[in-house]
Amino acid sequence: MATNALLHGAIRGRLFRVHLTLTATALRISVSDPRGEDLPVPREATAEECYGRGS
């Protein structure tokens, strides 16, 4: 997730954020990038593309 934030959400001068929440039964990890105002748009990746298959 952090790699995606760096590769696809990078804006010079703005950082991504990692937030960890620990409870008695779970560890929650969330990552946000500086492009939070832009929602992702689903698309089909071609066979030659290295990226674009995540969900």
C-alpha positions in Angstrom: 0.0 0.0 0.0 2.8 2.4 0.8 4.5 1.7 -2.5 1.2 2.5 -4.3 1.0 5.8 -2.5 4.6 6.6 -3.6 4.2 5.5 -7.2 0.8 6.7 -8.0 -0.1 9.4 -5.5 3.1 11.4 -5.1 2.9 15.2 -5.2 6.1 17.1 -4.6 6.1 18.6 -1.1 3.2 16.4 0.2 3.8 13.1 2.0 1.7 9.9 2.3 0.4 8.8 5.7 0.5 5.4 7.4 -1.9 5.0 10.3 -1.7 1.9 12.7 -4.5 1.0 15.1 -4.0 -1.9 17.5 -6.8 -3.5 19.4 -6.9 -6.7 21.5 -7.7 -8.8 18.5 -6.6 -6.9 15.4 -4.0 -4.6 13.8 -5.5 -2.2 11.2 -3.1 -0.5 8.7 -4.3 2.3 6.6 -2.4 4.4 4.0 -3.5 7.6 2.5 -1.8 9.6 -0.3 -1.8 13.3 -0.9 -4.3 12.8 -3.9 -7.1 12.0 -1.5 -9.3 14.5 -3.4 -9.1 12.3 -6.6 -11.1 9.1 -6.4 -9.8 6.1 -8.3 -11.5 5.1 -11.5 -11.7 1.4 -12.4 -10.1 0.3 -15.7 -8.9 -2.8 -17.4 -5.1 -3.4 -17.5 -3.6 -4.7 -20.8 -1.5 -7.9 -20.8 1.7 -5.7 -21.3 1.1 -3.4 -18.3 3.1 -4.1 -15.1 0.4 -2.3 -12.9 -3.3 -2.0 -12.7 -4.5 -5.3 -11.4 -5.1 -4.4 -7.8 -8.5 -4.1 -6.2 
